[in-house]
PDB file of C-alpha atoms in Angstrom:
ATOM      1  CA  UNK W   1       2.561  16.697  31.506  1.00 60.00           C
ATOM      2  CA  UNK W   2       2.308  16.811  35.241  1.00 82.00           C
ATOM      3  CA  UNK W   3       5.862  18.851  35.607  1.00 87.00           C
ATOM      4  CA  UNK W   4       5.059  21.084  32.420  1.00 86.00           C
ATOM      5  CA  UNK W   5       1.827  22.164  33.994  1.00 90.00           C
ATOM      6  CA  UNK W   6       3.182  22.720  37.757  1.00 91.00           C
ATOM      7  CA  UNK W   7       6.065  24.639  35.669  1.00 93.00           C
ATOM      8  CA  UNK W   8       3.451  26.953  34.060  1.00 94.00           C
ATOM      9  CA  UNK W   9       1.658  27.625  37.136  1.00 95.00           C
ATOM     10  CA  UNK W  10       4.492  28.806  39.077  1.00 96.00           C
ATOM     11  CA  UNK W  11       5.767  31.132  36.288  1.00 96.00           C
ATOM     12  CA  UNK W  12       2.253  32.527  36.925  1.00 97.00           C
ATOM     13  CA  UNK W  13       2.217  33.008  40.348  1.00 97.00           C
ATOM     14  CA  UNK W  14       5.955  34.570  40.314  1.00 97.00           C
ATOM     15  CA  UNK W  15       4.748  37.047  37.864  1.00 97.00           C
ATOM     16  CA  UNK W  16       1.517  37.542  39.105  1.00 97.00           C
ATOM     17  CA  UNK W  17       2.250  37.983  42.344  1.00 97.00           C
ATOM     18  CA  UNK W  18       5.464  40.293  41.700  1.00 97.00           C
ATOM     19  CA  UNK W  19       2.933  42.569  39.667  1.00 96.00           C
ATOM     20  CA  UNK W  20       0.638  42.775  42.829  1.00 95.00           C
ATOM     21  CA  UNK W  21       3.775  43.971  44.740  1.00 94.00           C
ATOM     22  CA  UNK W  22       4.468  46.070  42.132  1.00 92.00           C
ATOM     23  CA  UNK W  23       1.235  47.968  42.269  1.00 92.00           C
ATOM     24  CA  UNK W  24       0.950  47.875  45.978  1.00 91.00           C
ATOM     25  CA  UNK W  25       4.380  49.925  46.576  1.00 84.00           C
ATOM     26  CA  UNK W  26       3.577  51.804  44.180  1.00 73.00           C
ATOM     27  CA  UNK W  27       5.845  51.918  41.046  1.00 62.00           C
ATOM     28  CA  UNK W  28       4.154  55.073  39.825  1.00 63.00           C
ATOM     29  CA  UNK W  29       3.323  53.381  36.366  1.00 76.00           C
ATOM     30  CA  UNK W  30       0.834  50.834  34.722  1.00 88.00           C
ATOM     31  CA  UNK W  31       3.636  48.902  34.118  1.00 93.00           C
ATOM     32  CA  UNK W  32       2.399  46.076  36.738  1.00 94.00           C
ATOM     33  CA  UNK W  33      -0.465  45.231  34.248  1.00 95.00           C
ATOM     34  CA  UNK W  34       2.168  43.448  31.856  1.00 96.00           C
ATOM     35  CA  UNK W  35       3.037  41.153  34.912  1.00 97.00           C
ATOM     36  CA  UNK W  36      -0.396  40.049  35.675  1.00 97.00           C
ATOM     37  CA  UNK W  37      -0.903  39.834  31.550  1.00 97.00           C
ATOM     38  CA  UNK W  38       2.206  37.258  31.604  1.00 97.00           C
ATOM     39  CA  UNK W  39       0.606  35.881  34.301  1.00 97.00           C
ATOM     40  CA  UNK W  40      -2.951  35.252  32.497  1.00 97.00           C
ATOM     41  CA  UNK W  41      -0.397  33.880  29.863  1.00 95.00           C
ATOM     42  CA  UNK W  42       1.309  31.331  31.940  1.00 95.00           C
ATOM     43  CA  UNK W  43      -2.153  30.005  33.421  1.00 95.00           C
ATOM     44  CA  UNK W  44      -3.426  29.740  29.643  1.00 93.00           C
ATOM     45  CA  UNK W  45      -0.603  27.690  29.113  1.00 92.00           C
ATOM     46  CA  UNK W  46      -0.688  25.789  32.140  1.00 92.00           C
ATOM     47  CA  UNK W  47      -4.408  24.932  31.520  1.00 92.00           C
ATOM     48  CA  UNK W  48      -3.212  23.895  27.435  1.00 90.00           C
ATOM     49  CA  UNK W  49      -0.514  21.791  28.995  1.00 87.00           C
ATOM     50  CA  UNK W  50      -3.202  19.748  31.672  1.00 88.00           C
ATOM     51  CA  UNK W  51      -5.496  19.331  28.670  1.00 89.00           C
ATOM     52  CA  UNK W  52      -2.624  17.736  26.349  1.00 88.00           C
ATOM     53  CA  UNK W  53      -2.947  20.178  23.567  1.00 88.00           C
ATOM     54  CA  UNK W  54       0.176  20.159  22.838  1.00 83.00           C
ATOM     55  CA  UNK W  55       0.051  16.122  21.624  1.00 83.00           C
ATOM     56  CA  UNK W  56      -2.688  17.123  19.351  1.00 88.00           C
ATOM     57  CA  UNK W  57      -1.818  19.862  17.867  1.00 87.00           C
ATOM     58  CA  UNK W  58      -0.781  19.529  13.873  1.00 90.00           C
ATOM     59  CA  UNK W  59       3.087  19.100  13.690  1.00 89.00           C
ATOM     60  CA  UNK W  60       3.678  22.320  10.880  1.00 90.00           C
ATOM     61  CA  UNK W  61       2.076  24.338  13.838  1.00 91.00           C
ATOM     62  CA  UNK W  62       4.142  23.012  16.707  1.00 87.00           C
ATOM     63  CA  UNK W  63       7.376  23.638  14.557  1.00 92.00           C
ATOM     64  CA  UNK W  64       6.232  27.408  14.295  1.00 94.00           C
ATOM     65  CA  UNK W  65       5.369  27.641  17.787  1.00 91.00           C
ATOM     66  CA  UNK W  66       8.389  26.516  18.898  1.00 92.00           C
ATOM     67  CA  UNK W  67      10.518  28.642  16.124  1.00 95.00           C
ATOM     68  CA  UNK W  68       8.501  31.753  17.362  1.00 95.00           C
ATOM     69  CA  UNK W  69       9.125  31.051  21.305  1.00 93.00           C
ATOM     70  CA  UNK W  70      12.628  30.509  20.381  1.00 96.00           C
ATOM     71  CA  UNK W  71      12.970  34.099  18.413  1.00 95.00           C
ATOM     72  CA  UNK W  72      11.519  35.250  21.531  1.00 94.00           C
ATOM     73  CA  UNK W  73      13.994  34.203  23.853  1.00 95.00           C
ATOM     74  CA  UNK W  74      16.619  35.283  21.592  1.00 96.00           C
ATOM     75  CA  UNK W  75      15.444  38.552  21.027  1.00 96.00           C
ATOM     76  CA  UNK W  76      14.642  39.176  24.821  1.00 96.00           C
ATOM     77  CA  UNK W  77      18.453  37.297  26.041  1.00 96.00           C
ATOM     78  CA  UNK W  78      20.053  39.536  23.531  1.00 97.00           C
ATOM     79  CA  UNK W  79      18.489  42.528  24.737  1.00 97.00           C
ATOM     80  CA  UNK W  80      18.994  41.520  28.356  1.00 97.00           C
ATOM     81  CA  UNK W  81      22.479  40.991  27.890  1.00 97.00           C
ATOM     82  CA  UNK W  82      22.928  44.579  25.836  1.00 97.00           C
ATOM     83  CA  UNK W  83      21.360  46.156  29.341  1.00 97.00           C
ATOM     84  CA  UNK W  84      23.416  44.277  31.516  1.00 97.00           C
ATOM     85  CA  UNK W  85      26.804  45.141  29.718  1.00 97.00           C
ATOM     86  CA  UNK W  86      26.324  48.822  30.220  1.00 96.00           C
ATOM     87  CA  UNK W  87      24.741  48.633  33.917  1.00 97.00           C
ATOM     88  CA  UNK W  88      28.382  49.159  35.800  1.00 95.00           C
ATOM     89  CA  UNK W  89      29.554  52.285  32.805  1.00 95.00           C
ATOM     90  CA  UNK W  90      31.942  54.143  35.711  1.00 93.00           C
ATOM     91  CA  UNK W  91      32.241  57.336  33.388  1.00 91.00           C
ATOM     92  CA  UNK W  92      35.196  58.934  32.056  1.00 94.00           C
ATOM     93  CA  UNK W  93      36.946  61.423  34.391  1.00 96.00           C
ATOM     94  CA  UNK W  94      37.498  65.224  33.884  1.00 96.00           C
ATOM     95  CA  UNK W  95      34.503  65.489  31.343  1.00 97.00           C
ATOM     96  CA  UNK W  96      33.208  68.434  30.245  1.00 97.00           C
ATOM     97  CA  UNK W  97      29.615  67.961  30.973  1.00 98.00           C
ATOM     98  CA  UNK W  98      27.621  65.564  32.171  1.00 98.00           C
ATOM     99  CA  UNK W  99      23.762  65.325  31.796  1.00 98.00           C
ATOM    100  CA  UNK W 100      21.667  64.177  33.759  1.00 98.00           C
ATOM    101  CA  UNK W 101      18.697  62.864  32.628  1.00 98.00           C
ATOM    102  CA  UNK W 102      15.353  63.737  34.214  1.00 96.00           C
ATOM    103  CA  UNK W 103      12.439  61.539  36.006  1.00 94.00           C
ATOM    104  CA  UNK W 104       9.597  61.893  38.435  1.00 93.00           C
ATOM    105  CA  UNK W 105       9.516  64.903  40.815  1.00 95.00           C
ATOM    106  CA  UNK W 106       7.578  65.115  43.758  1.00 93.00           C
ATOM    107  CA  UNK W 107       6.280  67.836  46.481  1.00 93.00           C
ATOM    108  CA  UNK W 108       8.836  66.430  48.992  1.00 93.00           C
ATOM    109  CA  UNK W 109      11.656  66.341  46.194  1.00 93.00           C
ATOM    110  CA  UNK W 110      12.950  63.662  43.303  1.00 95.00           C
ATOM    111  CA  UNK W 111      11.803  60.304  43.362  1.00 93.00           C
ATOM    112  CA  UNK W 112      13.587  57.625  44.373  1.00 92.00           C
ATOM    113  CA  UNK W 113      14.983  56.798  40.872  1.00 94.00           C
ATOM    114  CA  UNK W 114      15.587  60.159  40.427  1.00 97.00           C
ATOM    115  CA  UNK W 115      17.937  60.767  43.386  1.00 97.00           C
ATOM    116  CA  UNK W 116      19.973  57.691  42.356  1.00 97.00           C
ATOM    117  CA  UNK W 117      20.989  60.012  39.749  1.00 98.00           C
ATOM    118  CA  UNK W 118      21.018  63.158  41.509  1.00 98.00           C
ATOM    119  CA  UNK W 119      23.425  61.224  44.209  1.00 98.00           C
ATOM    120  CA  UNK W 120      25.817  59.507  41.594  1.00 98.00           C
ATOM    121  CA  UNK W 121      26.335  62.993  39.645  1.00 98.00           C
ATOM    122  CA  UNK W 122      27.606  64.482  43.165  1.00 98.00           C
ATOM    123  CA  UNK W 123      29.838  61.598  43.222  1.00 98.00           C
ATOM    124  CA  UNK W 124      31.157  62.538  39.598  1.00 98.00           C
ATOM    125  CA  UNK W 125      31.154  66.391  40.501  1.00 98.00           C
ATOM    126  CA  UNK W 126      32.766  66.415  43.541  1.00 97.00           C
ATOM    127  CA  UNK W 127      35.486  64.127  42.238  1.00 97.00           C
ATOM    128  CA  UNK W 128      35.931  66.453  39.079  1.00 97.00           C
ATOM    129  CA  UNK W 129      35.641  70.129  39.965  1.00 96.00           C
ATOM    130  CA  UNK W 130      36.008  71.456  36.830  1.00 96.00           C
ATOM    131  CA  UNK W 131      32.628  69.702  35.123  1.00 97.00           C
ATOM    132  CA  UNK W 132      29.478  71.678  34.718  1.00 98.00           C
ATOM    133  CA  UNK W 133      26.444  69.845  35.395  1.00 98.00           C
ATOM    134  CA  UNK W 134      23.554  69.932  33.014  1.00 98.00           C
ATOM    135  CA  UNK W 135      20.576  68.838  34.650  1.00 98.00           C
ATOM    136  CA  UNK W 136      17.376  68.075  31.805  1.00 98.00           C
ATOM    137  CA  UNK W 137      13.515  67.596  32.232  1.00 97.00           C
ATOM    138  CA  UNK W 138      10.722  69.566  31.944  1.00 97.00           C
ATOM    139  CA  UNK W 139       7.141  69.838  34.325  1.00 95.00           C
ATOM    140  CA  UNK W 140       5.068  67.255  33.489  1.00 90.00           C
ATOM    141  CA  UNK W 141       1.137  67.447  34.876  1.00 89.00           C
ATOM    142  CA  UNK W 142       1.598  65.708  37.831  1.00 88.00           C
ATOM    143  CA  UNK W 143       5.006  67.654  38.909  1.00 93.00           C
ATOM    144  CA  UNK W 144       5.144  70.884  41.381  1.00 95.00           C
ATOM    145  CA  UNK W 145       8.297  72.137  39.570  1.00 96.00           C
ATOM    146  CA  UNK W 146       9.857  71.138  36.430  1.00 96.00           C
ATOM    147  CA  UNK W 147      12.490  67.890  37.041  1.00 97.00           C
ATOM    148  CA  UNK W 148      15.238  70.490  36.124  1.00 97.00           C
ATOM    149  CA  UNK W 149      14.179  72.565  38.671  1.00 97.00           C
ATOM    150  CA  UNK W 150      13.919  70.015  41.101  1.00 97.00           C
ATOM    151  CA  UNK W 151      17.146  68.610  40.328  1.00 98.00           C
ATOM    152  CA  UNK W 152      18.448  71.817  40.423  1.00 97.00           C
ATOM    153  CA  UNK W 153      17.509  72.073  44.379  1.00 97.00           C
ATOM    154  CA  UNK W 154      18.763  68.975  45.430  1.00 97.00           C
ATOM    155  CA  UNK W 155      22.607  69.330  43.915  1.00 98.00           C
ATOM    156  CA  UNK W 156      22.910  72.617  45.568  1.00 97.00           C
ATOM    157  CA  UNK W 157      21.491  70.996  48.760  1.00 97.00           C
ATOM    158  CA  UNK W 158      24.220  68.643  48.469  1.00 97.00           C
ATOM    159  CA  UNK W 159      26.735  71.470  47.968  1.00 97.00           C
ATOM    160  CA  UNK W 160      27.297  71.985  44.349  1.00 97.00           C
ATOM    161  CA  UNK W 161      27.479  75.450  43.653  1.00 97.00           C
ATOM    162  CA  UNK W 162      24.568  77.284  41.459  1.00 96.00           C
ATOM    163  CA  UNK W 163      27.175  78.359  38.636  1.00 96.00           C
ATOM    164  CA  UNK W 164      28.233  74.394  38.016  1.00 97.00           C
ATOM    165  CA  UNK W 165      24.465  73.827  36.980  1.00 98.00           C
ATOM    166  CA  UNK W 166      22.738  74.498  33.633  1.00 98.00           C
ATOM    167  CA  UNK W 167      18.670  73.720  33.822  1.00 97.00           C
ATOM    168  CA  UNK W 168      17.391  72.542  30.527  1.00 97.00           C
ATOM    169  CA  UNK W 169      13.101  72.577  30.965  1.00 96.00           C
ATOM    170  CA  UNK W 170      12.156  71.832  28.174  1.00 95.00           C
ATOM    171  CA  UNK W 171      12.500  68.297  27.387  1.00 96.00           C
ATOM    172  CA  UNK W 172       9.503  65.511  27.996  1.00 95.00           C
ATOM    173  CA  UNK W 173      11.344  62.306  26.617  1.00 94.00           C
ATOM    174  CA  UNK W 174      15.060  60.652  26.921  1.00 94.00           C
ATOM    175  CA  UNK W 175      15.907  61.796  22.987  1.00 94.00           C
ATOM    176  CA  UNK W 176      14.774  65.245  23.840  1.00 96.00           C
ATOM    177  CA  UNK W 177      17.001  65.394  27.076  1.00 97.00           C
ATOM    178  CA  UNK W 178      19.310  64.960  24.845  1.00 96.00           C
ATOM    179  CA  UNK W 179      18.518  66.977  22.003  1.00 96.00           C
ATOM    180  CA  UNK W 180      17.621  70.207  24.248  1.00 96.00           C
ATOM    181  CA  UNK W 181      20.673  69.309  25.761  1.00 97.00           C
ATOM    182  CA  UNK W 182      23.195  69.810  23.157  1.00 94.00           C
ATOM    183  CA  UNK W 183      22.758  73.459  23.130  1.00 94.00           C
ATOM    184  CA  UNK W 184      24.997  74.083  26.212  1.00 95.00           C
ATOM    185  CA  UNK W 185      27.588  72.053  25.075  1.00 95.00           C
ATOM    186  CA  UNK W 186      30.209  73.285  21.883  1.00 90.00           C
ATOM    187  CA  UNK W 187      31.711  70.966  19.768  1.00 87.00           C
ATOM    188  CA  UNK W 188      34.679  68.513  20.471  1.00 89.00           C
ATOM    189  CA  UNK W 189      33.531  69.184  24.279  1.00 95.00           C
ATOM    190  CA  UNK W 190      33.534  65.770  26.268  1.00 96.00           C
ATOM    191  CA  UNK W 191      29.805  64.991  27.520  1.00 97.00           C
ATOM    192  CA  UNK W 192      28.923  61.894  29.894  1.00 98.00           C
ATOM    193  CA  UNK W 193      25.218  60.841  30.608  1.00 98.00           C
ATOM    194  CA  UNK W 194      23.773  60.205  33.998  1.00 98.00           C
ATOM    195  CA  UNK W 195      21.209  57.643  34.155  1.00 98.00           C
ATOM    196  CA  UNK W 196      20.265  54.693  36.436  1.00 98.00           C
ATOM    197  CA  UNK W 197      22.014  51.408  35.455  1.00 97.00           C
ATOM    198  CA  UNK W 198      19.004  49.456  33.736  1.00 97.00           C
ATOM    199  CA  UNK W 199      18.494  52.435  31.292  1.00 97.00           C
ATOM    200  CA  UNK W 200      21.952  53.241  30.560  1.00 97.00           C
ATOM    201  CA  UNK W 201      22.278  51.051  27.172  1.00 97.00           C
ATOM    202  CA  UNK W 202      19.436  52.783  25.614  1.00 96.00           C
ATOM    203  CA  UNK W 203      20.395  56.386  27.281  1.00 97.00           C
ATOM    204  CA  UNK W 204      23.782  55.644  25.088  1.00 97.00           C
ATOM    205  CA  UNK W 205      22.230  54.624  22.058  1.00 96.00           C
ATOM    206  CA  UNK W 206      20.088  57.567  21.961  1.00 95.00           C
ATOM    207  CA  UNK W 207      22.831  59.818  23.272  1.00 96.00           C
ATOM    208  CA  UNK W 208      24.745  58.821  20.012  1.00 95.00           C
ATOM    209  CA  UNK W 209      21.994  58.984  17.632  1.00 93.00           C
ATOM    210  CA  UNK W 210      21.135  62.728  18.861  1.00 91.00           C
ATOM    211  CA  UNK W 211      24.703  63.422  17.427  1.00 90.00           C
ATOM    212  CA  UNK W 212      26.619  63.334  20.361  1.00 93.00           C
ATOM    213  CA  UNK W 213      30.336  61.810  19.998  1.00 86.00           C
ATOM    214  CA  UNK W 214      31.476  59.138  22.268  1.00 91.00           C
ATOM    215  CA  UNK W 215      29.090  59.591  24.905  1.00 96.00           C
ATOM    216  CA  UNK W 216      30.682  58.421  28.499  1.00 97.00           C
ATOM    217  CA  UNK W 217      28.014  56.782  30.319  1.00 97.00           C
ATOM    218  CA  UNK W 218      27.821  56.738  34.434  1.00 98.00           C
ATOM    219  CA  UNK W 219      25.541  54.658  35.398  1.00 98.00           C
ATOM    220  CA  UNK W 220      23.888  54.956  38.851  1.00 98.00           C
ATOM    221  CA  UNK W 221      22.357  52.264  40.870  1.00 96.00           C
ATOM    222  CA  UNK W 222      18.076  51.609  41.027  1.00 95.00           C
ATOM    223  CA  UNK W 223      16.154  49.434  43.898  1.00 93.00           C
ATOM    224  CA  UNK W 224      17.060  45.702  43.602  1.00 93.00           C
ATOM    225  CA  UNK W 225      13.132  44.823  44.013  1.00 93.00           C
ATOM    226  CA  UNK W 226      12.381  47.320  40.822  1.00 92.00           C
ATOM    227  CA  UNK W 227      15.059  46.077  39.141  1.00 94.00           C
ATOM    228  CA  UNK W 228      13.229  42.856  36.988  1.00 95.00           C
ATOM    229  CA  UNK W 229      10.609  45.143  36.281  1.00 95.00           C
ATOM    230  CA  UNK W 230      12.448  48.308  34.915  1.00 94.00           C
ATOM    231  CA  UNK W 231      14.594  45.716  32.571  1.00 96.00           C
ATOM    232  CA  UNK W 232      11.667  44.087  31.225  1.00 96.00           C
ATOM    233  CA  UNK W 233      10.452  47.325  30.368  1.00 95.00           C
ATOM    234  CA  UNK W 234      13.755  48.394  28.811  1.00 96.00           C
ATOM    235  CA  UNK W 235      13.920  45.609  26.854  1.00 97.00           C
ATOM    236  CA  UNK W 236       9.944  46.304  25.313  1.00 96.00           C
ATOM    237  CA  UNK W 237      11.538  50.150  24.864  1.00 94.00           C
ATOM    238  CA  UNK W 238      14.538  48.795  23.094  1.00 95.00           C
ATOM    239  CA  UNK W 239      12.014  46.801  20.619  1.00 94.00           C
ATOM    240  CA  UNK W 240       9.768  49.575  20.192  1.00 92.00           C
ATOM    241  CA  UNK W 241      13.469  52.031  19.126  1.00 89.00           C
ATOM    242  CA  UNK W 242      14.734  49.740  17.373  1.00 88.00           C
ATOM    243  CA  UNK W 243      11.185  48.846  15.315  1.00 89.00           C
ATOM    244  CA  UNK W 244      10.479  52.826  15.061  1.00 83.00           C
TER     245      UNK W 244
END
């Protein structure tokens, strides 16, 4: 039991302690609060396994406990591996459109996520002249600008001209990028969505189930040390789409 509670206790302090770092550099969500939840968890569990709990516990109940924690890992490896499959998408070339899909905006310009994005649909631009740009997010209440508009500013700081970029300000969610989107873009016309890497399988999924057709996804890059957290919270997204 020794080894099983030691085990425990450092899944807690990983996760407990990568939530503190979380909230200290500021991820701009609550999001850390799940990692010091798991981390509550793993002590619980650590404390079960020092008590022997496990030796006494009814065998019917031990079989479902280890049935469910097995579902679990499943469901989460699955999911993982969904994410992970999509997180190098290069992007067809010579699209029509591409979209890129909006996220935090601040005084001094798009966040860091944000400009991943901005900087990878540059890349696609400048390598394809003849693809418009549609860039999509509306002002949320903590944003000088909307994230169109902000986007907006950046690309033709990087030197894409004005006329290449279509502002769509309407949208608050991924599906509604999407959705507000479509209006820009006529049928049979080739579309590829901008997004960073660890939200690219779900950007697709939605991208097809707004009625786009064979969606090419370009997938930026994120910051490695935001990268566990932004997949675990992809994966709880994908649950919640696929459950509503």
């Amino acid at each position: 039991m020794k080894i099983v509670t030691i085990f425990w206790i450092l899944l807690a302090v990983l996760c407990g302690g990568y939530g503190i770092l979380i909230r200290a550099i500021g991820s701009g969500t609550g999001f850390f609060l799940v990692w010091i939840a798991l981390a509550v968890i793993f002590v619980g569990c650590s404390a079960a396994a020092q008590a022997g709990l496990w030796g006494i516990m009814p065998q019917f109940l031990r079989r479902v406990t280890l049935v469910l924690l097995c579902l679990i890992l499943v469901l989460f490896t699955g999911i993982g591996g969904c994410i992970g499959s999509k997180m190098n998408t290069e992007g067809k070339p010579g699209l029509d459109y591409i979209i890129v899909l909006g996220a935090q905006v601040y005084e001094r310009g798009p966040s860091a996520v944000l400009r991943f994005r901005l900087d990878k649909a540059v890349e696609y631009l400048n390598e394809n002249p003849q693809t418009k740009c549609i860039v999509s997010g509306g002002k949320g209440s903590n944003e000088p600008c909307s994230e169109a508009e902000g986007m907006e500013k950046y690309l033709i700081r990087q030197g894409i001209p004005e006329e290449r970029i279509l502002k769509e300000e309407k949208s608050k969610t991924t599906a509604e990028n999407i959705k507000y989107s479509k209006k820009f873009i006529k049928s049979k016309e080739s579309v590829g969505i901008v997004t960073n890497n660890f939200h690219m399988f779900r950007a697709l999924q939605i991208a097809k189930s707004q009625g786009l057709e064979d969606p090419s996804g370009i997938a930026a890059e994120s910051t490695a040390l935001y990268l566990p957290n932004n997949v675990l919270r992809e994966i709880l997204a994908e649950i919640k789409y696929l459950i509503f």
